[in-house]
Amino acid sequence: MSQLDLKVILEALQKVLPQEQSCIGLHEPYFIGNEWVYVKECLDTRWVSSVGKFVDNFESSLAKYTGVNRAVAVVNGTAALHICLQLIGVKAGDEVLIPSLTFVATANAVSYCGAIPHFIDSEETTLGIDPKKLGNYLDSIAEIKSEGCCNRKTGRFIKAIIAVHTFGHPVDLDALYQVCEHFQLTLIEDAAESLGSFYKGRHTGNWGKVTALSFNGNKIITTGGGGAILTQDDSLANLAKHMTTTAKLPHRWAFNHDQVSYNYRLPNINAAIGCAQLENLPEILSAKRALAEKYAQIFQQIYGIKFFTEPDYAHSNYWLNTLLLNEDYAAQRNDLLELTNNYGIMTRPAWTLMHKLPMYKDFPRMNLEVAESLESRIINIPSSAFLV
Ligand SMILES: *Cc1c(COP(=O)(O)O)cnc(C)c1O
């Protein structure tokens, strides 16, 4: 069997990446604007904690940028997903469809609700859920009853789908939305990786009833740690705010709470960084696109491996740049990881698929052959905005 020349791939990466850095990370934050100024204002005014003007500004700027009606800032993306699931009424014993190819937070959030993640295959052109394969699968296992979509195999209700925009590339939202309508499922978008990514000209996060964002340190913009819930629905946004702020009833001095809920607030000092980062987002996006274009160009000439580019309908943020080995060379993936990391270029495989993790191995799932193939061939490569 023929082998890929891994040296050629290493040299291609070296040609794109800056030479002066001895170690290049996968995705590092980029602070070029008002971060210091806004953080200093928090410290000077002592408004560092659970409320403040930066929280309000960050929420309204996020809503404006993404084109949704409301944004509610929270402590991280996992908390955003946890609340999203509760907002749409996911209860213990319900099933929630999620791709097996995702970060573990998607599955964990479902588990926090006592619900059951049910693993779905992905497609190679988007790296996200394959709507057609999903529709066929649901035709074979689901039955629409008056209360909703029932899994005939388990007897449980399937309530929702969480669509993940993998590495920032939008899933086929229109097609997926149709599947949701047909099977009476609520769509949630896990847009943790897709701030700045557009589907047919509209920002991701506009198809889900509710959407989760993340501002972890490795995401396209960061607040240190943070997240947000997006929705068009004012009453859901108000409920999200209530549930993430201990369900305290407004009063000048009394502490009354009307339900068991969460302290999932994003502190003002983190939101301050978020406000500055959001001002720089257009610049970050264009730098990242320029880097992706360099990669695309150089890897066009290299046999046996391809640089993943945005689907036709999308304008992606290129959050994490991705190489896909041809199937014939998947066996060389670890050697390539070893070689590039030895040369100070950080590369990483895809996450281990959810259904292979010990705590999720016995959960319901469809045929996952595409996700399994992708998992064996994906390599993420350095993607920071300042590398260009
Ligand atoms: C980062 C991420 C999350 C979770 O975000 P945190 O802020 O780290 O909790 C959820 N889903 C996906 C797909 C992510 O990449």
CSV table of C-alpha atoms and ligand atoms in Angstrom, one decimal:
chain,number,residue,atom,x,y,z
A,1,MET,CA,0.0,0.0,0.0
A,2,SER,CA,1.3,3.5,-0.8
A,3,GLN,CA,2.2,5.9,1.9
A,4,LEU,CA,1.8,9.6,2.2
A,5,ASP,CA,5.0,11.7,2.4
A,6,LEU,CA,4.4,13.4,5.7
A,7,LYS,CA,7.4,15.6,5.3
A,8,VAL,CA,5.6,17.4,2.5
A,9,ILE,CA,2.6,18.1,4.7
A,10,LEU,CA,4.9,19.4,7.5
A,11,GLU,CA,6.7,21.7,5.0
A,12,ALA,CA,3.3,23.0,3.7
A,13,LEU,CA,2.4,24.0,7.3
A,14,GLN,CA,5.8,25.6,7.9
A,15,LYS,CA,5.4,27.7,4.7
A,16,VAL,CA,2.0,29.1,5.9
A,17,LEU,CA,3.0,29.6,9.5
A,18,PRO,CA,5.3,32.3,11.0
A,19,GLN,CA,8.9,31.0,11.3
A,20,GLU,CA,10.0,33.0,14.3
A,21,GLN,CA,7.7,31.2,16.8
A,22,SER,CA,9.1,28.0,18.2
A,23,CYS,CA,5.8,26.6,19.3
A,24,ILE,CA,2.5,27.4,17.6
A,25,GLY,CA,-0.7,26.7,19.5
A,26,LEU,CA,-4.0,25.6,18.0
A,27,HIS,CA,-6.1,28.6,18.9
A,28,GLU,CA,-5.0,31.4,21.1
A,29,PRO,CA,-6.8,34.6,22.1
A,30,TYR,CA,-6.2,37.8,20.2
A,31,PHE,CA,-6.4,41.0,22.3
A,32,ILE,CA,-6.0,44.1,20.1
A,33,GLY,CA,-8.7,46.5,21.3
A,34,ASN,CA,-10.3,48.0,24.4
A,35,GLU,CA,-9.8,44.9,26.7
A,36,TRP,CA,-7.5,46.7,29.1
A,37,VAL,CA,-9.6,49.8,29.2
A,38,TYR,CA,-12.8,48.1,30.0
A,39,VAL,CA,-11.3,45.7,32.5
A,40,LYS,CA,-9.7,48.7,34.2
A,41,GLU,CA,-13.0,50.4,34.3
A,42,CYS,CA,-14.5,47.4,36.2
A,43,LEU,CA,-11.7,47.4,38.7
A,44,ASP,CA,-11.8,51.2,39.2
A,45,THR,CA,-15.5,51.3,39.7
A,46,ARG,CA,-15.6,48.0,41.6
A,47,TRP,CA,-18.3,46.7,39.3
A,48,VAL,CA,-16.6,43.3,38.8
A,49,SER,CA,-19.2,40.8,39.7
A,50,SER,CA,-22.6,39.5,38.8
A,51,VAL,CA,-24.3,42.6,37.3
A,52,GLY,CA,-23.1,45.7,35.5
A,53,LYS,CA,-23.2,47.8,32.4
A,54,PHE,CA,-20.8,45.5,30.5
A,55,VAL,CA,-23.1,42.5,30.9
A,56,ASP,CA,-26.0,44.6,29.5
A,57,ASN,CA,-23.8,45.9,26.6
A,58,PHE,CA,-22.4,42.5,25.8
A,59,GLU,CA,-25.9,41.0,25.6
A,60,SER,CA,-27.3,43.8,23.4
A,61,SER,CA,-24.2,43.8,21.1
A,62,LEU,CA,-24.4,40.0,20.7
A,63,ALA,CA,-28.1,40.1,19.8
A,64,LYS,CA,-27.4,42.9,17.3
A,65,TYR,CA,-24.4,41.1,15.7
A,66,THR,CA,-26.2,37.7,15.4
A,67,GLY,CA,-29.5,39.2,14.3
A,68,VAL,CA,-31.5,37.5,17.0
A,69,ASN,CA,-33.9,39.4,19.3
A,70,ARG,CA,-32.3,38.6,22.6
A,71,ALA,CA,-29.0,37.3,24.1
A,72,VAL,CA,-28.5,36.3,27.7
A,73,ALA,CA,-24.9,36.1,28.9
A,74,VAL,CA,-24.0,33.1,31.1
A,75,VAL,CA,-20.9,31.6,32.7
A,76,ASN,CA,-19.9,29.2,29.9
A,77,GLY,CA,-21.2,27.4,26.9
A,78,THR,CA,-22.0,24.2,28.8
A,79,ALA,CA,-24.3,26.1,31.1
A,80,ALA,CA,-25.9,27.8,28.1
A,81,LEU,CA,-26.7,24.4,26.6
A,82,HIS,CA,-28.0,23.1,30.0
A,83,ILE,CA,-30.5,26.1,30.2
A,84,CYS,CA,-31.4,25.8,26.5
A,85,LEU,CA,-32.6,22.2,27.0
A,86,GLN,CA,-34.7,23.2,30.1
A,87,LEU,CA,-36.2,26.2,28.2
A,88,ILE,CA,-37.6,24.0,25.6
A,89,GLY,CA,-39.0,21.6,28.2
A,90,VAL,CA,-36.6,18.6,28.0
A,91,LYS,CA,-37.3,16.4,31.0
A,92,ALA,CA,-35.7,13.4,32.6
A,93,GLY,CA,-36.2,10.3,30.4
A,94,ASP,CA,-36.6,12.2,27.2
A,95,GLU,CA,-34.2,11.6,24.3
A,96,VAL,CA,-32.2,14.3,22.6
A,97,LEU,CA,-30.6,13.8,19.2
A,98,ILE,CA,-27.0,15.0,19.0
A,99,PRO,CA,-24.1,14.3,16.7
A,100,SER,CA,-21.6,11.7,18.0
A,101,LEU,CA,-18.9,14.0,16.5
A,102,THR,CA,-19.0,16.9,19.0
A,103,PHE,CA,-17.3,18.2,22.1
A,104,VAL,CA,-18.4,16.3,25.3
A,105,ALA,CA,-20.3,19.4,26.6
A,106,THR,CA,-23.2,18.7,24.2
A,107,ALA,CA,-23.8,15.3,25.6
A,108,ASN,CA,-23.1,16.3,29.2
A,109,ALA,CA,-25.7,19.1,29.0
A,110,VAL,CA,-28.3,16.5,28.0
A,111,SER,CA,-27.3,14.3,30.9
A,112,TYR,CA,-27.6,17.1,33.4
A,113,CYS,CA,-31.3,17.2,32.5
A,114,GLY,CA,-31.6,13.4,33.2
A,115,ALA,CA,-32.3,13.1,29.5
A,116,ILE,CA,-30.7,10.6,27.1
A,117,PRO,CA,-28.3,11.6,24.3
A,118,HIS,CA,-29.1,9.7,21.2
A,119,PHE,CA,-26.2,9.7,18.7
A,120,ILE,CA,-26.6,10.8,15.1
A,121,ASP,CA,-24.2,10.5,12.1
A,122,SER,CA,-22.5,13.4,10.4
A,123,GLU,CA,-21.8,14.2,6.7
A,124,GLU,CA,-18.4,14.7,5.1
A,125,THR,CA,-19.3,18.0,3.3
A,126,THR,CA,-20.4,19.9,6.4
A,127,LEU,CA,-18.9,17.8,9.3
A,128,GLY,CA,-22.3,18.3,11.0
A,129,ILE,CA,-25.5,16.2,11.2
A,130,ASP,CA,-26.6,14.6,7.9
A,131,PRO,CA,-30.2,15.7,7.6
A,132,LYS,CA,-31.1,13.1,4.9
A,133,LYS,CA,-29.7,10.2,6.8
A,134,LEU,CA,-31.3,11.4,10.0
A,135,GLY,CA,-34.7,11.7,8.2
A,136,ASN,CA,-34.4,8.1,6.9
A,137,TYR,CA,-33.4,6.9,10.3
A,138,LEU,CA,-36.3,8.6,12.1
A,139,ASP,CA,-38.7,7.1,9.5
A,140,SER,CA,-37.5,3.7,10.6
A,141,ILE,CA,-37.6,4.2,14.4
A,142,ALA,CA,-40.0,7.0,15.2
A,143,GLU,CA,-43.7,7.3,15.5
A,144,ILE,CA,-45.6,10.6,15.8
A,145,LYS,CA,-48.1,10.4,18.7
A,146,SER,CA,-50.3,13.1,20.0
A,147,GLU,CA,-47.7,14.0,22.7
A,148,GLY,CA,-44.8,14.1,20.1
A,149,CYS,CA,-42.2,12.0,18.5
A,150,CYS,CA,-41.8,8.6,20.1
A,151,ASN,CA,-38.9,6.2,19.7
A,152,ARG,CA,-40.6,2.8,19.0
A,153,LYS,CA,-37.5,0.9,20.1
A,154,THR,CA,-37.2,2.5,23.6
A,155,GLY,CA,-40.7,3.8,24.2
A,156,ARG,CA,-39.2,7.2,25.1
A,157,PHE,CA,-40.0,10.6,23.6
A,158,ILE,CA,-37.5,12.3,21.4
A,159,LYS,CA,-37.8,16.0,22.2
A,160,ALA,CA,-35.1,17.9,20.4
A,161,ILE,CA,-32.1,17.9,18.2
A,162,ILE,CA,-28.9,19.8,19.0
A,163,ALA,CA,-27.2,20.9,15.8
A,164,VAL,CA,-23.4,21.5,16.2
A,165,HIS,CA,-21.7,23.8,13.7
A,166,THR,CA,-18.5,21.8,13.8
A,167,PHE,CA,-15.2,23.8,13.8
A,168,GLY,CA,-17.4,26.8,12.8
A,169,HIS,CA,-18.9,25.3,9.6
A,170,PRO,CA,-22.7,25.6,9.6
A,171,VAL,CA,-24.8,22.4,9.2
A,172,ASP,CA,-27.4,22.4,6.5
A,173,LEU,CA,-29.9,24.3,8.6
A,174,ASP,CA,-32.8,24.4,6.2
A,175,ALA,CA,-32.7,20.7,5.6
A,176,LEU,CA,-32.4,20.0,9.2
A,177,TYR,CA,-35.2,22.3,10.1
A,178,GLN,CA,-37.5,20.4,7.8
A,179,VAL,CA,-36.6,17.2,9.5
A,180,CYS,CA,-37.4,18.8,12.8
A,181,GLU,CA,-40.8,20.1,11.6
A,182,HIS,CA,-41.7,16.7,10.1
A,183,PHE,CA,-40.9,14.8,13.3
A,184,GLN,CA,-42.1,17.5,15.8
A,185,LEU,CA,-38.7,18.0,17.3
A,186,THR,CA,-37.4,21.3,18.7
A,187,LEU,CA,-34.1,22.5,17.1
A,188,ILE,CA,-31.4,23.8,19.4
A,189,GLU,CA,-28.2,25.2,17.9
A,190,ASP,CA,-24.9,24.5,19.6
A,191,ALA,CA,-23.2,27.5,18.0
A,192,ALA,CA,-20.3,27.5,20.5
A,193,GLU,CA,-17.9,27.3,17.6
A,194,SER,CA,-19.7,29.4,15.0
A,195,LEU,CA,-19.9,33.0,16.1
A,196,GLY,CA,-19.3,34.9,12.8
A,197,SER,CA,-20.5,32.0,10.7
A,198,PHE,CA,-23.4,32.6,8.3
A,199,TYR,CA,-25.8,30.2,6.6
A,200,LYS,CA,-27.3,31.5,3.3
A,201,GLY,CA,-26.5,35.0,4.5
A,202,ARG,CA,-28.0,34.8,7.9
A,203,HIS,CA,-26.0,34.3,11.1
A,204,THR,CA,-26.1,30.8,12.7
A,205,GLY,CA,-28.3,30.7,15.8
A,206,ASN,CA,-31.3,32.0,13.9
A,207,TRP,CA,-32.8,28.6,13.2
A,208,GLY,CA,-32.9,27.1,16.7
A,209,LYS,CA,-35.7,27.9,19.1
A,210,VAL,CA,-32.7,28.6,21.4
A,211,THR,CA,-29.0,28.7,20.7
A,212,ALA,CA,-25.9,28.3,22.8
A,213,LEU,CA,-22.6,30.2,22.3
A,214,SER,CA,-19.3,29.8,24.1
A,215,PHE,CA,-16.5,32.3,24.9
A,216,ASN,CA,-14.0,29.9,26.3
A,217,GLY,CA,-10.3,30.8,25.9
A,218,ASN,CA,-10.0,28.8,22.7
A,219,LYS,CA,-13.1,30.1,20.9
A,220,ILE,CA,-13.2,32.8,18.2
A,221,ILE,CA,-13.6,35.5,20.8
A,222,THR,CA,-13.2,34.9,24.5
A,223,THR,CA,-14.3,36.4,27.9
A,224,GLY,CA,-11.9,34.1,29.8
A,225,GLY,CA,-14.8,31.8,30.3
A,226,GLY,CA,-18.3,32.6,29.2
A,227,GLY,CA,-21.3,31.7,27.1
A,228,ALA,CA,-24.7,33.0,25.9
A,229,ILE,CA,-28.1,31.9,25.1
A,230,LEU,CA,-29.7,33.4,21.9
A,231,THR,CA,-33.4,33.4,21.1
A,232,GLN,CA,-36.0,35.3,19.1
A,233,ASP,CA,-38.5,34.7,21.9
A,234,ASP,CA,-38.7,37.4,24.6
A,235,SER,CA,-40.4,35.3,27.2
A,236,LEU,CA,-37.8,32.5,26.8
A,237,ALA,CA,-35.1,35.1,27.1
A,238,ASN,CA,-36.6,36.5,30.3
A,239,LEU,CA,-37.0,33.0,31.7
A,240,ALA,CA,-33.3,32.3,30.7
A,241,LYS,CA,-32.2,35.4,32.7
A,242,HIS,CA,-34.4,34.4,35.6
A,243,MET,CA,-33.1,30.8,35.7
A,244,THR,CA,-29.5,31.8,35.4
A,245,THR,CA,-29.7,34.4,38.2
A,246,THR,CA,-31.0,32.2,41.0
A,247,ALA,CA,-34.6,33.0,40.2
A,248,LYS,CA,-34.6,35.9,42.4
A,249,LEU,CA,-37.6,38.1,42.4
A,250,PRO,CA,-36.8,41.8,41.9
A,251,HIS,CA,-37.0,43.8,45.2
A,252,ARG,CA,-34.9,46.5,46.8
A,253,TRP,CA,-33.8,44.4,49.8
A,254,ALA,CA,-35.8,41.1,50.1
A,255,PHE,CA,-34.4,37.8,48.9
A,256,ASN,CA,-37.2,35.8,47.4
A,257,HIS,CA,-36.8,33.1,44.8
A,258,ASP,CA,-39.6,31.3,43.1
A,259,GLN,CA,-37.9,28.1,41.8
A,260,VAL,CA,-34.8,26.0,42.2
A,261,SER,CA,-32.4,27.4,39.7
A,262,TYR,CA,-28.8,28.3,38.9
A,263,ASN,CA,-26.1,30.8,39.5
A,264,TYR,CA,-24.9,30.8,35.9
A,265,ARG,CA,-24.2,34.6,35.6
A,266,LEU,CA,-21.4,36.0,33.5
A,267,PRO,CA,-19.5,38.4,35.8
A,268,ASN,CA,-19.2,42.0,34.6
A,269,ILE,CA,-15.4,41.8,34.4
A,270,ASN,CA,-15.7,38.9,31.9
A,271,ALA,CA,-18.4,40.7,29.9
A,272,ALA,CA,-16.0,43.7,29.7
A,273,ILE,CA,-13.5,41.6,27.9
A,274,GLY,CA,-16.4,40.3,25.7
A,275,CYS,CA,-17.4,43.8,24.7
A,276,ALA,CA,-13.9,44.6,23.6
A,277,GLN,CA,-13.6,41.3,21.8
A,278,LEU,CA,-16.8,41.8,19.9
A,279,GLU,CA,-15.7,45.2,18.6
A,280,ASN,CA,-12.7,43.4,17.1
A,281,LEU,CA,-14.6,40.4,15.7
A,282,PRO,CA,-14.7,41.7,12.1
A,283,GLU,CA,-10.9,42.0,12.1
A,284,ILE,CA,-10.5,38.6,13.7
A,285,LEU,CA,-12.7,37.0,11.1
A,286,SER,CA,-10.9,38.5,8.2
A,287,ALA,CA,-7.5,37.5,9.6
A,288,LYS,CA,-8.8,34.0,10.1
A,289,ARG,CA,-10.2,33.8,6.6
A,290,ALA,CA,-6.9,35.0,5.1
A,291,LEU,CA,-5.1,32.2,7.0
A,292,ALA,CA,-7.6,29.6,5.8
A,293,GLU,CA,-7.1,30.8,2.2
A,294,LYS,CA,-3.4,30.3,2.5
A,295,TYR,CA,-3.9,26.8,3.8
A,296,ALA,CA,-6.5,26.1,1.1
A,297,GLN,CA,-4.1,27.2,-1.6
A,298,ILE,CA,-1.1,25.3,-0.4
A,299,PHE,CA,-2.9,22.0,0.3
A,300,GLN,CA,-4.6,22.1,-3.1
A,301,GLN,CA,-1.3,20.9,-4.5
A,302,ILE,CA,-0.8,18.1,-2.0
A,303,TYR,CA,-1.9,14.6,-2.7
A,304,GLY,CA,-3.7,12.4,-0.2
A,305,ILE,CA,-5.0,15.2,2.1
A,306,LYS,CA,-7.4,18.0,1.8
A,307,PHE,CA,-8.0,21.3,3.5
A,308,PHE,CA,-11.7,21.4,4.6
A,309,THR,CA,-13.5,24.5,3.1
A,310,GLU,CA,-16.9,25.9,3.9
A,311,PRO,CA,-20.0,24.3,2.4
A,312,ASP,CA,-21.4,26.2,-0.7
A,313,TYR,CA,-24.2,27.8,1.3
A,314,ALA,CA,-22.0,29.0,4.1
A,315,HIS,CA,-19.7,31.9,5.0
A,316,SER,CA,-17.7,30.2,7.9
A,317,ASN,CA,-15.6,31.7,10.6
A,318,TYR,CA,-12.9,29.1,10.1
A,319,TRP,CA,-12.7,28.7,13.8
A,320,LEU,CA,-10.5,25.6,13.8
A,321,ASN,CA,-8.8,24.8,10.5
A,322,THR,CA,-9.1,21.2,9.5
A,323,LEU,CA,-7.3,18.8,7.3
A,324,LEU,CA,-8.9,15.6,6.1
A,325,LEU,CA,-6.7,12.6,5.2
A,326,ASN,CA,-8.0,10.5,2.3
A,327,GLU,CA,-9.4,7.2,3.6
A,328,ASP,CA,-6.5,5.2,2.3
A,329,TYR,CA,-4.1,7.2,4.5
A,330,ALA,CA,-6.0,7.3,7.8
A,331,ALA,CA,-3.6,4.9,9.3
A,332,GLN,CA,-0.9,7.6,9.1
A,333,ARG,CA,-2.8,10.2,11.1
A,334,ASN,CA,-1.0,9.5,14.4
A,335,ASP,CA,2.4,9.7,12.6
A,336,LEU,CA,1.5,13.1,11.2
A,337,LEU,CA,0.3,14.3,14.6
A,338,GLU,CA,3.6,13.1,16.1
A,339,LEU,CA,5.7,14.7,13.4
A,340,THR,CA,4.0,18.1,13.4
A,341,ASN,CA,3.9,18.4,17.2
A,342,ASN,CA,7.6,17.4,17.4
A,343,TYR,CA,8.3,20.4,15.1
A,344,GLY,CA,6.4,22.8,17.4
A,345,ILE,CA,3.2,23.0,15.3
A,346,MET,CA,0.3,22.0,17.5
A,347,THR,CA,-2.1,19.7,15.7
A,348,ARG,CA,-4.9,17.6,17.2
A,349,PRO,CA,-7.3,14.8,16.1
A,350,ALA,CA,-11.0,15.3,16.3
A,351,TRP,CA,-12.7,14.6,19.7
A,352,THR,CA,-13.2,11.0,20.5
A,353,LEU,CA,-16.7,10.2,19.3
A,354,MET,CA,-19.3,10.4,22.1
A,355,HIS,CA,-20.5,6.9,21.8
A,356,LYS,CA,-17.0,5.6,22.4
A,357,LEU,CA,-16.7,7.4,25.8
A,358,PRO,CA,-17.2,5.1,28.8
A,359,MET,CA,-20.2,7.0,30.1
A,360,TYR,CA,-22.0,7.2,26.8
A,361,LYS,CA,-21.2,3.8,25.2
A,362,ASP,CA,-24.5,2.2,25.9
A,363,PHE,CA,-26.8,5.0,24.7
A,364,PRO,CA,-29.0,4.8,21.6
A,365,ARG,CA,-27.4,5.5,18.3
A,366,MET,CA,-27.8,5.1,14.6
A,367,ASN,CA,-25.2,3.8,12.1
A,368,LEU,CA,-22.3,6.2,12.6
A,369,GLU,CA,-20.0,5.1,9.8
A,370,VAL,CA,-19.3,8.6,8.5
A,371,ALA,CA,-18.6,10.1,11.9
A,372,GLU,CA,-16.2,7.1,12.5
A,373,SER,CA,-14.5,7.7,9.2
A,374,LEU,CA,-14.2,11.4,9.9
A,375,GLU,CA,-12.8,10.8,13.4
A,376,SER,CA,-10.0,8.7,11.9
A,377,ARG,CA,-9.0,11.3,9.3
A,378,ILE,CA,-9.5,14.8,10.9
A,379,ILE,CA,-6.5,16.8,11.9
A,380,ASN,CA,-7.0,20.3,13.3
A,381,ILE,CA,-4.1,22.7,12.6
A,382,PRO,CA,-3.1,26.1,14.0
A,383,SER,CA,-5.9,28.7,13.6
A,384,SER,CA,-5.1,31.8,15.7
A,385,ALA,CA,-6.0,35.1,14.1
A,386,PHE,CA,-2.5,36.5,14.6
A,387,LEU,CA,-0.8,33.8,12.6
A,388,VAL,CA,-1.6,35.4,9.3
B,1,LIG,C1,-16.7,24.9,23.5
B,1,LIG,C2,-17.9,24.1,23.2
B,1,LIG,C3,-18.9,23.9,24.1
B,1,LIG,C4,-18.9,24.3,25.6
B,1,LIG,O1,-18.4,25.6,25.9
B,1,LIG,P1,-17.7,25.9,27.3
B,1,LIG,O2,-17.8,27.4,27.3
B,1,LIG,O3,-16.3,25.3,27.2
B,1,LIG,O4,-18.5,25.3,28.4
B,1,LIG,C5,-20.1,23.3,23.7
B,1,LIG,N1,-20.2,22.7,22.5
B,1,LIG,C6,-19.2,22.8,21.6
B,1,LIG,C7,-19.4,22.2,20.3
B,1,LIG,C8,-18.0,23.5,21.9
B,1,LIG,O5,-17.0,23.6,21.1
